[in-house]
Every structure is written in structure tokens, then in C-alpha cells.
Short mmCIF file of N, CA and C in Angstrom, two decimals:
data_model
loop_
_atom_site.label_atom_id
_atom_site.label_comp_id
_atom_site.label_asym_id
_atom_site.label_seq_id
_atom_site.Cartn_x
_atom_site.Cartn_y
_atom_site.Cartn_z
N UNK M 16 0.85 -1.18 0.00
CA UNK M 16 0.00 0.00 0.00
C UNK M 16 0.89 1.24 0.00
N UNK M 17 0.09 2.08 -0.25
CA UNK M 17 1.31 3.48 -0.62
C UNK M 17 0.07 4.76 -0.36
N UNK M 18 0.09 5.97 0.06
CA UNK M 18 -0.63 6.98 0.09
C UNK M 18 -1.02 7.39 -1.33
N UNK M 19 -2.61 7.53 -1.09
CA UNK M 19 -2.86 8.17 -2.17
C UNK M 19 -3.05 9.87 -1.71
N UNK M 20 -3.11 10.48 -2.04
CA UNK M 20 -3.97 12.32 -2.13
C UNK M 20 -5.46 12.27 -1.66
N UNK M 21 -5.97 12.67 -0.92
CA UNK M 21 -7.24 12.68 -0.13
C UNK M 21 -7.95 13.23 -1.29
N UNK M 22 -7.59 14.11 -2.17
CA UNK M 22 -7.96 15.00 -3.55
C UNK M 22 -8.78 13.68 -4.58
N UNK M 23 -7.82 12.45 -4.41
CA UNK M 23 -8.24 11.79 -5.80
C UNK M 23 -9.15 10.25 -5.14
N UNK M 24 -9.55 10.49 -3.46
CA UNK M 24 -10.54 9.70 -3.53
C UNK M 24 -12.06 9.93 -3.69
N UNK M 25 -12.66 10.50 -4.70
CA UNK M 25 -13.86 10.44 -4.76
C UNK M 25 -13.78 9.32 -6.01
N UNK M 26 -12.32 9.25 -7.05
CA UNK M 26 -11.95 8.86 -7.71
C UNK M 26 -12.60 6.72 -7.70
N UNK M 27 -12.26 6.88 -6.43
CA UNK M 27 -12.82 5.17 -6.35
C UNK M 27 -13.80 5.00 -5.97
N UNK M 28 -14.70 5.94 -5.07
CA UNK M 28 -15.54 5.34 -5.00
C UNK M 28 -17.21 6.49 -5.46
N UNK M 29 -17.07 6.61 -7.03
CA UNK M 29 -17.96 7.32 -7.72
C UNK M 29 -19.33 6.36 -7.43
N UNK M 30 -20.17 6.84 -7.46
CA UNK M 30 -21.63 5.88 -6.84
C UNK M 30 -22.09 5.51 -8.29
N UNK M 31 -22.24 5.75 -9.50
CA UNK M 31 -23.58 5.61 -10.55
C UNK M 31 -22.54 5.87 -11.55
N UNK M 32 -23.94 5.72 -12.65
CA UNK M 32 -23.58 6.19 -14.16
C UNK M 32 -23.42 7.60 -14.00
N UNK M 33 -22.89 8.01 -15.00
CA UNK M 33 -22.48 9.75 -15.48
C UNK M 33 -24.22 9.78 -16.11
N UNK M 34 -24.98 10.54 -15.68
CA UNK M 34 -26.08 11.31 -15.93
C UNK M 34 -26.40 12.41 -16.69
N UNK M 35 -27.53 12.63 -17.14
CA UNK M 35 -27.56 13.96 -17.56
C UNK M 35 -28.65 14.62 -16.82
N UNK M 36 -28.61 16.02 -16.65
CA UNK M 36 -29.93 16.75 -15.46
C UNK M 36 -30.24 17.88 -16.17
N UNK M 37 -31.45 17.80 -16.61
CA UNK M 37 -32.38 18.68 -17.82
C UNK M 37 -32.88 19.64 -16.85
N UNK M 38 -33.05 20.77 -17.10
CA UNK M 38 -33.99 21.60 -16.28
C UNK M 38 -34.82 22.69 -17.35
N UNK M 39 -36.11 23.02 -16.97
CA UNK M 39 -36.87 24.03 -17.70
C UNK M 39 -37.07 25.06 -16.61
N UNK M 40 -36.68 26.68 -17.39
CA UNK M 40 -36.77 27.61 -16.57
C UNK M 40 -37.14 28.90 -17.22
N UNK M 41 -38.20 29.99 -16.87
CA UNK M 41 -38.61 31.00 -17.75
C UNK M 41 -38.51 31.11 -19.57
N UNK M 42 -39.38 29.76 -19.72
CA UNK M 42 -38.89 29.50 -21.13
C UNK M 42 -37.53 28.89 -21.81
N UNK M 43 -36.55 28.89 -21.03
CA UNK M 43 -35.09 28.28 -21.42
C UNK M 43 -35.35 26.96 -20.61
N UNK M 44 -34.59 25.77 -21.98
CA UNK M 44 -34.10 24.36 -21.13
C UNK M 44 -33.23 24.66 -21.08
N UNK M 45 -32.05 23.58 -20.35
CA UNK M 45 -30.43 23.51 -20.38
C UNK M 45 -30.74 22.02 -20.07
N UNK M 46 -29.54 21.29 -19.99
CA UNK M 46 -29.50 19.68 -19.73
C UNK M 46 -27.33 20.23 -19.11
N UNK M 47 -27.14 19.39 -18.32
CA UNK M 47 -25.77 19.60 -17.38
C UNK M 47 -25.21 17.97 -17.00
N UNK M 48 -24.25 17.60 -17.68
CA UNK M 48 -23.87 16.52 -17.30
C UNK M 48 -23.44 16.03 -15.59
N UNK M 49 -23.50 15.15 -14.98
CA UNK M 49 -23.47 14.90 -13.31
C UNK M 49 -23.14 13.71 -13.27
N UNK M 50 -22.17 13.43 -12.25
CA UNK M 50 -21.60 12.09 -11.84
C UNK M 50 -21.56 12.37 -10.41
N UNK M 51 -22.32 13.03 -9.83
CA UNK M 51 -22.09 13.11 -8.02
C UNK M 51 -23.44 12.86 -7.83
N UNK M 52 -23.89 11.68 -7.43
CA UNK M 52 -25.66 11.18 -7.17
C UNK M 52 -25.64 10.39 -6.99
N UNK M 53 -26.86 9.88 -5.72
CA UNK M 53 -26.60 8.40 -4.94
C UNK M 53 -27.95 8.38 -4.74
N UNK M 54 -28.59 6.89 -4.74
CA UNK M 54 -30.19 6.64 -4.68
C UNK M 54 -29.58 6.30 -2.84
N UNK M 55 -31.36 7.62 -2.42
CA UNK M 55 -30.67 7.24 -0.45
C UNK M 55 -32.29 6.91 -0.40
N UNK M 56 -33.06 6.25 -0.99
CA UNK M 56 -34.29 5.49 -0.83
C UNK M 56 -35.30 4.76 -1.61
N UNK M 57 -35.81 3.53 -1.81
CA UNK M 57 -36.54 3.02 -3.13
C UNK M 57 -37.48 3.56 -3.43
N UNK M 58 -38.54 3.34 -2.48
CA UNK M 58 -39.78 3.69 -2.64
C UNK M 58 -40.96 4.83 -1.78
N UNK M 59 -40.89 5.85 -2.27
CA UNK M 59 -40.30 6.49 -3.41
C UNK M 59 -39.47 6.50 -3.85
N UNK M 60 -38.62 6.68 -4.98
CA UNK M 60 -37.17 6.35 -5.01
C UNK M 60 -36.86 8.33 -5.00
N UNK M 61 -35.69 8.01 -3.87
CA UNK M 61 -35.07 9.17 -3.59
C UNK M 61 -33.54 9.56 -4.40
N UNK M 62 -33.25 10.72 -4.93
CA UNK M 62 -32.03 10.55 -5.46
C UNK M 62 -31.32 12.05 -4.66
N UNK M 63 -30.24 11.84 -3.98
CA UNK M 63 -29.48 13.05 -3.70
C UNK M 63 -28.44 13.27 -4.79
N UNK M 64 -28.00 14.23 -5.00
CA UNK M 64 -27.01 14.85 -6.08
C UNK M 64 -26.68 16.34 -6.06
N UNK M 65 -25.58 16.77 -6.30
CA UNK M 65 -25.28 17.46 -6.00
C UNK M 65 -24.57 18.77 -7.87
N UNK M 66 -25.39 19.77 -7.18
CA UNK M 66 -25.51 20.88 -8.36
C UNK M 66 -24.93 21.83 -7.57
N UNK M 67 -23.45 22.34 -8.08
CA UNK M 67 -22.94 23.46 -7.71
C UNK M 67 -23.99 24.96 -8.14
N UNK M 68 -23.64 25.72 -7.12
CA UNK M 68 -23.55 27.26 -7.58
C UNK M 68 -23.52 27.74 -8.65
N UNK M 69 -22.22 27.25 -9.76
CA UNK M 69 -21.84 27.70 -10.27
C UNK M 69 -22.18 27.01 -11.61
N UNK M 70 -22.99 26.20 -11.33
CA UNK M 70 -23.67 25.11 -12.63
C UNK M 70 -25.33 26.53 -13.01
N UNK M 71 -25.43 26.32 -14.56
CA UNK M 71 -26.23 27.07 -15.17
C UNK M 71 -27.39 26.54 -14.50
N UNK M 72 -27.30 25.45 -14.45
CA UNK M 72 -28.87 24.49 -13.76
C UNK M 72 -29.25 25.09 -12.52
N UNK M 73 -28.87 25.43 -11.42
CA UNK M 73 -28.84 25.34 -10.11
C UNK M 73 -29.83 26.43 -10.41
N UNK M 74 -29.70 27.61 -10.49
CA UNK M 74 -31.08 28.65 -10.32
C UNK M 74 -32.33 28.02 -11.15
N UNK M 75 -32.55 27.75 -12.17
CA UNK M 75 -33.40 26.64 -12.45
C UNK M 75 -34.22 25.55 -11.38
N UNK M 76 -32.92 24.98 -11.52
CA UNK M 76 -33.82 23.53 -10.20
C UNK M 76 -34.19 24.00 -8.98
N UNK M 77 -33.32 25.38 -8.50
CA UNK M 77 -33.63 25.91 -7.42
C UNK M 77 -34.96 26.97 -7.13
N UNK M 78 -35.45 27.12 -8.27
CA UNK M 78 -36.48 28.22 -8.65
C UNK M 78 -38.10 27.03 -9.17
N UNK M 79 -37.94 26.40 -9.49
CA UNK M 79 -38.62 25.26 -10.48
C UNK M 79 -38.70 23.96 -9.77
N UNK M 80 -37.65 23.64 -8.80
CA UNK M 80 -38.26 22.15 -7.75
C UNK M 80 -38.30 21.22 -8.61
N UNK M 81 -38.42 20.96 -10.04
CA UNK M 81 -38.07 19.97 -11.09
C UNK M 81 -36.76 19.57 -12.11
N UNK M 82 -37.07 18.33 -12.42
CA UNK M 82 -36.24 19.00 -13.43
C UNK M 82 -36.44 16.86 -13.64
N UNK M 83 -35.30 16.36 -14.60
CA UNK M 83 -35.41 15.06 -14.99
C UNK M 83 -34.24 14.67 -15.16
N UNK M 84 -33.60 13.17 -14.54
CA UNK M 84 -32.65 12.58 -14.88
C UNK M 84 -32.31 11.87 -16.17
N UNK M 85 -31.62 12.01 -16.57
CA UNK M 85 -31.71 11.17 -18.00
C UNK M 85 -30.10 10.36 -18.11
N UNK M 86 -30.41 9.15 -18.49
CA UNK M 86 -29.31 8.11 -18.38
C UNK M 86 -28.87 7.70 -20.17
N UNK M 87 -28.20 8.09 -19.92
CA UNK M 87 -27.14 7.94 -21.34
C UNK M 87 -26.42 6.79 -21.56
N UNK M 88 -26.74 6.17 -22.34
CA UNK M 88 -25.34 4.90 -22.88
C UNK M 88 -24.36 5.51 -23.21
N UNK M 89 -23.20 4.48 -23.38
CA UNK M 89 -21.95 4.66 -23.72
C UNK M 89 -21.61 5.14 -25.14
N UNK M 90 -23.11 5.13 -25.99
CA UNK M 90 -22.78 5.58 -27.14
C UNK M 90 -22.54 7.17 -27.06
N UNK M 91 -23.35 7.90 -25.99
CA UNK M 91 -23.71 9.21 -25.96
C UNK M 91 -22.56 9.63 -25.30
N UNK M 92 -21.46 8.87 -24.89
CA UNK M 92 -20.20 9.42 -23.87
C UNK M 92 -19.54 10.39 -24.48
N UNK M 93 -19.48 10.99 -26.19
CA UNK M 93 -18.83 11.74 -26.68
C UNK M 93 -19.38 13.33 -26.15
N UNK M 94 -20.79 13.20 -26.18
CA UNK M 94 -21.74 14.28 -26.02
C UNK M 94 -21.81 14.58 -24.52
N UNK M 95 -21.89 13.58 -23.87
CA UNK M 95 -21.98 13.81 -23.03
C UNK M 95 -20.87 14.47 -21.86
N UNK M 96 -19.79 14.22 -22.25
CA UNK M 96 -18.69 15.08 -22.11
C UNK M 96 -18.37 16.46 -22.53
N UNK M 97 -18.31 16.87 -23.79
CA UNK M 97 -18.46 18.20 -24.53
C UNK M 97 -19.97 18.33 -23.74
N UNK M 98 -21.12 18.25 -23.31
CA UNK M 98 -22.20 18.75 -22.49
C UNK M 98 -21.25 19.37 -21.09
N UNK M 99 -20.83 18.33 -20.84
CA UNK M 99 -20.62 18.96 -19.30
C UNK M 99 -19.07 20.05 -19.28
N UNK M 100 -18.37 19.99 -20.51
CA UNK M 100 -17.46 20.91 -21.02
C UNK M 100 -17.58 22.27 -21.54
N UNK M 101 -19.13 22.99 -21.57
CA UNK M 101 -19.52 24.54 -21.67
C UNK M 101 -21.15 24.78 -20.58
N UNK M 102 -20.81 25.97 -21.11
CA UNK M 102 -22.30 26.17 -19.91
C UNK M 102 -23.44 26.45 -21.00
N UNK M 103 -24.53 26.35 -20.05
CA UNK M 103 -25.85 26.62 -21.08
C UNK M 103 -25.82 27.90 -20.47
N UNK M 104 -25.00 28.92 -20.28
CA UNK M 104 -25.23 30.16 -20.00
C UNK M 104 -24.50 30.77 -21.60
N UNK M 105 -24.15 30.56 -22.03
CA UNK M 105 -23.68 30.46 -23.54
C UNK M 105 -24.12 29.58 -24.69
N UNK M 106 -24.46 28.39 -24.74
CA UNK M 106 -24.60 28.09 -25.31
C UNK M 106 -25.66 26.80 -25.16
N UNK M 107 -26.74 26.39 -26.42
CA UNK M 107 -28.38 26.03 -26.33
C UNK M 107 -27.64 24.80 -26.22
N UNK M 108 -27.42 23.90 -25.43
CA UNK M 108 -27.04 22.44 -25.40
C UNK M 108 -28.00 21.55 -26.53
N UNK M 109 -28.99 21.72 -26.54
CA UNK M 109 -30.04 20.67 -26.94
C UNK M 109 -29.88 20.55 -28.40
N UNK M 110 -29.57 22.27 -29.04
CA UNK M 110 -29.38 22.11 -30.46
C UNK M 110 -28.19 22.17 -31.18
N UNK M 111 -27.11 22.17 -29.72
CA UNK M 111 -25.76 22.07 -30.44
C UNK M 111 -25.46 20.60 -29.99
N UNK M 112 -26.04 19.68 -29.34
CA UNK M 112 -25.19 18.77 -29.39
C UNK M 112 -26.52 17.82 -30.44
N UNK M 113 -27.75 18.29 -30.76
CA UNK M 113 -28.54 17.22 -30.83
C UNK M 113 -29.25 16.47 -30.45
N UNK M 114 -29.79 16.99 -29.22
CA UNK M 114 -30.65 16.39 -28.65
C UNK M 114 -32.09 16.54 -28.64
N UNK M 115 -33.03 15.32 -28.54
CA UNK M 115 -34.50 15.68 -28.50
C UNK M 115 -35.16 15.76 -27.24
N UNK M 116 -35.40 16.83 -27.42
CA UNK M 116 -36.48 17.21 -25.94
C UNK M 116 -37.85 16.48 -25.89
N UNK M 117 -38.11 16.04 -24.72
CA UNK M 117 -39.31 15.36 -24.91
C UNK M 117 -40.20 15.76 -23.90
N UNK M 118 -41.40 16.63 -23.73
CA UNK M 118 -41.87 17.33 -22.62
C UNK M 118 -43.39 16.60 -22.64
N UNK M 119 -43.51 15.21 -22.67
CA UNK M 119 -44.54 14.46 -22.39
C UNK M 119 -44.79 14.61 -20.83
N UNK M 120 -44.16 14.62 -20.27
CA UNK M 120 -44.50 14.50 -18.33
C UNK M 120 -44.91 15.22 -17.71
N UNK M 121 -44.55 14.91 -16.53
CA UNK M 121 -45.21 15.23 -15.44
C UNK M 121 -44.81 16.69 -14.99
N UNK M 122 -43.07 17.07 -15.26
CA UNK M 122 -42.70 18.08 -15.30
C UNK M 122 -41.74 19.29 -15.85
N UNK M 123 -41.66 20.57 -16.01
CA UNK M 123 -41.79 21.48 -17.04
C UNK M 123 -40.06 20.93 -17.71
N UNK M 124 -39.21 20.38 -17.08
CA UNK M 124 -38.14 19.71 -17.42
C UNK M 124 -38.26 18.52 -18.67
N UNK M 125 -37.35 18.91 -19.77
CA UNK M 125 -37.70 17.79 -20.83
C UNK M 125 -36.90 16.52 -20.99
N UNK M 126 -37.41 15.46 -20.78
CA UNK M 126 -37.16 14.00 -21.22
C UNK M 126 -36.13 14.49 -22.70
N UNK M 127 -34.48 13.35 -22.43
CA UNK M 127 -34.07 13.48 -23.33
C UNK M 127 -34.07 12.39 -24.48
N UNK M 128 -34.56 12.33 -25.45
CA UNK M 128 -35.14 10.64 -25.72
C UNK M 128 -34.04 9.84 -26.32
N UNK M 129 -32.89 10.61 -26.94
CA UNK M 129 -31.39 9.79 -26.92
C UNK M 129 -31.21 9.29 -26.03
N UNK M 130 -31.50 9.55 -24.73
CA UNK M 130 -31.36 8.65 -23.33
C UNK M 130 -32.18 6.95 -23.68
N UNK M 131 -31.41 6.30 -22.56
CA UNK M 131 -32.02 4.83 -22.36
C UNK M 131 -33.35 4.84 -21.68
N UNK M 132 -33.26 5.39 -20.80
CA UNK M 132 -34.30 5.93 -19.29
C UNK M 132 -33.98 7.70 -19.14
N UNK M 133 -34.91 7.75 -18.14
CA UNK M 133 -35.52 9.23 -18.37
C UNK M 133 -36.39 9.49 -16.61
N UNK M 134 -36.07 9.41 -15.66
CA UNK M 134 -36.46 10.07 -14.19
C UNK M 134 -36.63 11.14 -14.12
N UNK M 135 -38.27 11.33 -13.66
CA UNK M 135 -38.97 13.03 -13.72
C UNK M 135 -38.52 13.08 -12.44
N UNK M 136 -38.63 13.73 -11.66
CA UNK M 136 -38.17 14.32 -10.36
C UNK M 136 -38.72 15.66 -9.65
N UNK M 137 -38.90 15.96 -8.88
CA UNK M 137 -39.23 17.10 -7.99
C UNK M 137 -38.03 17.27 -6.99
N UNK M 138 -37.73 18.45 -6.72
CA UNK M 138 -36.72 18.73 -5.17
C UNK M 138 -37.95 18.45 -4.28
N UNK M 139 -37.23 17.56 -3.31
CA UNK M 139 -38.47 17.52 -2.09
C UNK M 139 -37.23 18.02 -0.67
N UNK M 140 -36.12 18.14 -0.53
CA UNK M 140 -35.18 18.53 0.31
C UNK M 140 -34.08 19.45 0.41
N UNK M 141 -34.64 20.46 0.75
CA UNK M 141 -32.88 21.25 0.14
C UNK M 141 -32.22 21.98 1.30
N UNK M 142 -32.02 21.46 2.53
CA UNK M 142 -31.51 22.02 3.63
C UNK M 142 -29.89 21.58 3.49
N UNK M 143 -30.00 21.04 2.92
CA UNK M 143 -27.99 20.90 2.41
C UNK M 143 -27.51 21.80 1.03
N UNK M 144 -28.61 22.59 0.63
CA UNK M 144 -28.19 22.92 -1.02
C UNK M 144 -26.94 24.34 -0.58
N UNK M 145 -27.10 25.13 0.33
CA UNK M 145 -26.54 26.09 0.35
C UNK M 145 -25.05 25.76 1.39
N UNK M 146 -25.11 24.80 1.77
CA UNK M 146 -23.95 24.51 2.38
C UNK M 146 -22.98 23.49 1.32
N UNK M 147 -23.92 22.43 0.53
CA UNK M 147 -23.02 21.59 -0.31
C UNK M 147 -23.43 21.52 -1.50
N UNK M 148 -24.52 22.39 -1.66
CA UNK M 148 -24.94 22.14 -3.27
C UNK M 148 -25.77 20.92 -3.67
N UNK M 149 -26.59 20.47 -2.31
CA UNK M 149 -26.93 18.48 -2.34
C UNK M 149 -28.56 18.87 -2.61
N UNK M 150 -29.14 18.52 -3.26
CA UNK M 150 -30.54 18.34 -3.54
C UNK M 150 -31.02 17.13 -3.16
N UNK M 151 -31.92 16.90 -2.66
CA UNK M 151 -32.66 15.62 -2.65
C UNK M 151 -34.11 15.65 -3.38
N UNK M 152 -34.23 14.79 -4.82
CA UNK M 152 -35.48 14.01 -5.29
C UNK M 152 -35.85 13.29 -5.37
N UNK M 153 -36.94 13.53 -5.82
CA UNK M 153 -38.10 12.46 -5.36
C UNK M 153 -38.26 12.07 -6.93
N UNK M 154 -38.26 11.27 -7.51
CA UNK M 154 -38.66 10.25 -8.75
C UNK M 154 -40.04 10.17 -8.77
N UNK M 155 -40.79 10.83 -9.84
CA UNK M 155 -42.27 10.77 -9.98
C UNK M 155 -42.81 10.15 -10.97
N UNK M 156 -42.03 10.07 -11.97
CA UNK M 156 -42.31 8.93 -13.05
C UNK M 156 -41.42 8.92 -14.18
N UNK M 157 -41.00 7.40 -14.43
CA UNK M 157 -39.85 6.69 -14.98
C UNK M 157 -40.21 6.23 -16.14
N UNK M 158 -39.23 6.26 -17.19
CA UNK M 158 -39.35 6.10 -18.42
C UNK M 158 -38.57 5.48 -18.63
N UNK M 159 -38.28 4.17 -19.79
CA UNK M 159 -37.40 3.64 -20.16
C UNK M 159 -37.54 3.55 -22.04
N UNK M 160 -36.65 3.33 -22.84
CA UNK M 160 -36.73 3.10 -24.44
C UNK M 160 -36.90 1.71 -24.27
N UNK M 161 -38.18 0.66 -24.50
CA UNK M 161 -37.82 -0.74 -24.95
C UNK M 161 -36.56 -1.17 -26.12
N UNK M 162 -36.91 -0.11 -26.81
CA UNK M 162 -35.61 -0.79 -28.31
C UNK M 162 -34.42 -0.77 -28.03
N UNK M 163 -33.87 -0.16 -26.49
CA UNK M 163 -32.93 0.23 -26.42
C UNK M 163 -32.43 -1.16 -25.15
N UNK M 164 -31.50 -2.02 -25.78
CA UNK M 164 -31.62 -3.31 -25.55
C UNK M 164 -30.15 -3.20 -24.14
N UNK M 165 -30.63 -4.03 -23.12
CA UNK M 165 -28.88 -4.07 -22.50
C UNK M 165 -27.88 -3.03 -22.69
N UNK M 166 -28.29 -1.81 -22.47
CA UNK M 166 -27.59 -0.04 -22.72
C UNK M 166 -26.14 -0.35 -21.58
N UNK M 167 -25.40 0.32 -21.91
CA UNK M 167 -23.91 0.59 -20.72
C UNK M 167 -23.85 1.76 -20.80
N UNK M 168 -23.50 1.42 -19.27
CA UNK M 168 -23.46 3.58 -18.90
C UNK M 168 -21.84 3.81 -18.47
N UNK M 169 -21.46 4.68 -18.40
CA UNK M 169 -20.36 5.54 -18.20
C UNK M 169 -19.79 5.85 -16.81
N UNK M 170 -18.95 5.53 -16.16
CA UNK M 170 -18.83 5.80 -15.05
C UNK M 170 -17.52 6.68 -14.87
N UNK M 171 -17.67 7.76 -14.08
CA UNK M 171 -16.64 8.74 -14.01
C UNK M 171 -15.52 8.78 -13.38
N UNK M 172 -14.25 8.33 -13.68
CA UNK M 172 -13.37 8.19 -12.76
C UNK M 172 -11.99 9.37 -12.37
N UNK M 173 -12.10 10.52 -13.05
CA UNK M 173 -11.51 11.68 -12.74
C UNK M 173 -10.94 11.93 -14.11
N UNK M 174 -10.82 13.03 -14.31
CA UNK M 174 -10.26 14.06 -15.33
C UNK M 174 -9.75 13.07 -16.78
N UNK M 175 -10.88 12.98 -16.86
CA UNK M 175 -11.50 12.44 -18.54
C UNK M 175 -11.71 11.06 -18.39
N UNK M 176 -11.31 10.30 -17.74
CA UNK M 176 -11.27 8.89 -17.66
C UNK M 176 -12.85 8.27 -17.05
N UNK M 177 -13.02 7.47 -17.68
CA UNK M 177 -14.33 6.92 -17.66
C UNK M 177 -13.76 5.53 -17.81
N UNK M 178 -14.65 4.38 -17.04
CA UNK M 178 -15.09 2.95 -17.09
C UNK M 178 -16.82 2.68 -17.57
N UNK M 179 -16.55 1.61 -18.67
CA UNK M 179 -17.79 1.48 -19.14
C UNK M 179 -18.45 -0.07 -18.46
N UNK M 180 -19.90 0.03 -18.09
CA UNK M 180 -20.11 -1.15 -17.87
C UNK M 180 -19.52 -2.33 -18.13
N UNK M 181 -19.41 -3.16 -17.44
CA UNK M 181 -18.68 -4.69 -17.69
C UNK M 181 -20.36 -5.96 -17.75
N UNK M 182 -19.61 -6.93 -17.30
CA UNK M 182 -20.27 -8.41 -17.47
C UNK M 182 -21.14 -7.89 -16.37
N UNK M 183 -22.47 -8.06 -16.42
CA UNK M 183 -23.42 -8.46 -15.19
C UNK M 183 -23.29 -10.37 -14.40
N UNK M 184 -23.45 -10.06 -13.39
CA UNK M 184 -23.38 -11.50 -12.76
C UNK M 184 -24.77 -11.31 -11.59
N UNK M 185 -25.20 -12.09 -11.07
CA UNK M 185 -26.76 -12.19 -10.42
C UNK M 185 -26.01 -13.13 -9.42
N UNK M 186 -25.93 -12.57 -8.32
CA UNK M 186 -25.91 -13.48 -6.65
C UNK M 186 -27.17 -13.54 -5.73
N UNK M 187 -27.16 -14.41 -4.95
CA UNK M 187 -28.82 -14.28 -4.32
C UNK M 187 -29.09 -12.93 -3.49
N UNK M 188 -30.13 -12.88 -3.37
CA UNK M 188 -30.36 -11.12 -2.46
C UNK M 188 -31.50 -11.58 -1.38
N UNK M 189 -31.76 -10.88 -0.79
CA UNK M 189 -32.85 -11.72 0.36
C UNK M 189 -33.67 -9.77 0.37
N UNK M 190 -33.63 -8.88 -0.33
CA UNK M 190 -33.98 -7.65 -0.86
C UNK M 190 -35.23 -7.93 -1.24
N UNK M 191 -36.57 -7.25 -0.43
CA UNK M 191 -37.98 -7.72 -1.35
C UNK M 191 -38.30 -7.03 -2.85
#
């Protein structure tokens, strides 16, 4: 064993796929790529994550209480990088990278339908937002693409480096 830098452990233990987080606000969408989010309950299913200050989204989600998760395959990892590489304070994400908005739901945030799956969401907690930037939602209704067969998602492992899904394996669970 050898010291690592306290700096580069979030590095091992990243929780999820690299995400995308759509928000609708006074007529403007934006969508903001995110790899800091952890499910802290099923049912409802709760998702905490964390939206800096300094992210175009944050007055949005913070003004609006909505917004939608959207889960990207590994095909979308090009985009989805150059997404989280400018701000939507400059520039329309949706029509520079190509994406389709899909505002079928529940809320004013649009479903991205290049995504695999698609989580509407509400803020239901934000007594951590001004100290860490942590939101907590609530999942109000879930979308998935049938055609979109066995998808791999992206997982973030620091300054450009990504791991893509591997082999699934099934052990017993005693989980109802």
C-alpha cells in the first residue's frame, strides 16, 4: 500500500452512471452533465445529487423544484462530455449537441429521448443545497426506451477517464 492524495478519492468510489440533469426555466431548457448522485431510498425512489452554484442548472432547479434525470449509454459518452465541457449560460445544449427534448411528463423539465431511461423528479429537500450544493429528489415517473436493448453507462473516474459497464453476474439477495 502506498498513500494516495485525499484530492483523488472520490476517484474510487464514484456511486452511478455519469447522468444527464435537464432543467426548464422562464422559457429556457439547459440539460448539465453529473456524476455526483446516490439513490438514499426506493420507494419512493429518492435521489441526492449534487448541483454546484456555479452550474447554469442550479437557479433553475432551485427556482422550479423539477427538473429530470436522464441516463445515457456509452454511445452518448462523446456528447456527453463536450455537455458537461460549456455552460448553457452560452450556449443552447439541446441544439448544439442534438438532442431531443421530450416534454410528455409530469414536469416542465424535458425528457431526453437519446437517453435509455428518463427520471422526472421534484426537489423535495434542500436544507444541504446552500452549504453543499446536495438536492434531494423524489422520482415521480420513470421512463425507459424498450428498443434500447442491454444499454452501458459511463462511469466517471476523474479528469476524462471513464469505465464502461462490464459483465453483469446475479448473486442471491434476500432484498424484497
Amino acid at each position: 500500500m502506498r498513500d494516495l492524495p485525499l484530492s483523488k478519492v472520490y476517484q474510487l468510489i464514484e456511486p452511478g452512471p455519469v447522468v444527464l440533469l435537464t432543467t426548464g426555466h422562464d422559457g429556457a431548457r439547459n440539460v448539465m452533465t453529473m456524476s455526483w448522485h446516490m439513490v438514499v431510498d426506493f420507494n419512493p425512489p429518492l435521489i441526492a445529487c449534487i448541483v454546484s452554484d456555479r452550474d447554469h442548472s442550479f437557479v433553475a432547479l432551485r427556482a422550479t423544484k423539477e427538473c429530470v434525470i436522464a441516463i445515457p449509454s456509452v454511445e452518448l459518452a462523446a456528447k456527453v462530455v463536450a455537455i458537461g465541457n460549456c455552460s448553457g449560460r452560452e450556449v443552447d445544449k439541446f441544439a448544439t449537441f442534438r438532442l431531443t427534448p421530450k416534454t410528455d411528463g409530469r414536469v416542465s423539465a424535458p425528457l431526453i429521448a437519446e437517453c435509455f431511461a428518463n427520471i422526472e423528479c421534484r426537489v423535495v429537500d434542500t436544507r444541504l443545497v446552500n452549504k453543499f450544493g446536495l438536492f434531494v429528489l423524489e422520482g415521480l415517473k420513470a421512463w425507459v426506451d424498450p428498443l434500447k436493448k442491454n444499454p452501458k453507462t459511463i462511469h466517471h473516474q476523474g479528469f476524462g477517464r471513464f469505465v464502461v459497464d462490464g459483465d453483469t453476474i446475479e448473486l442471491a439477495s434476500r432484498m424484497p
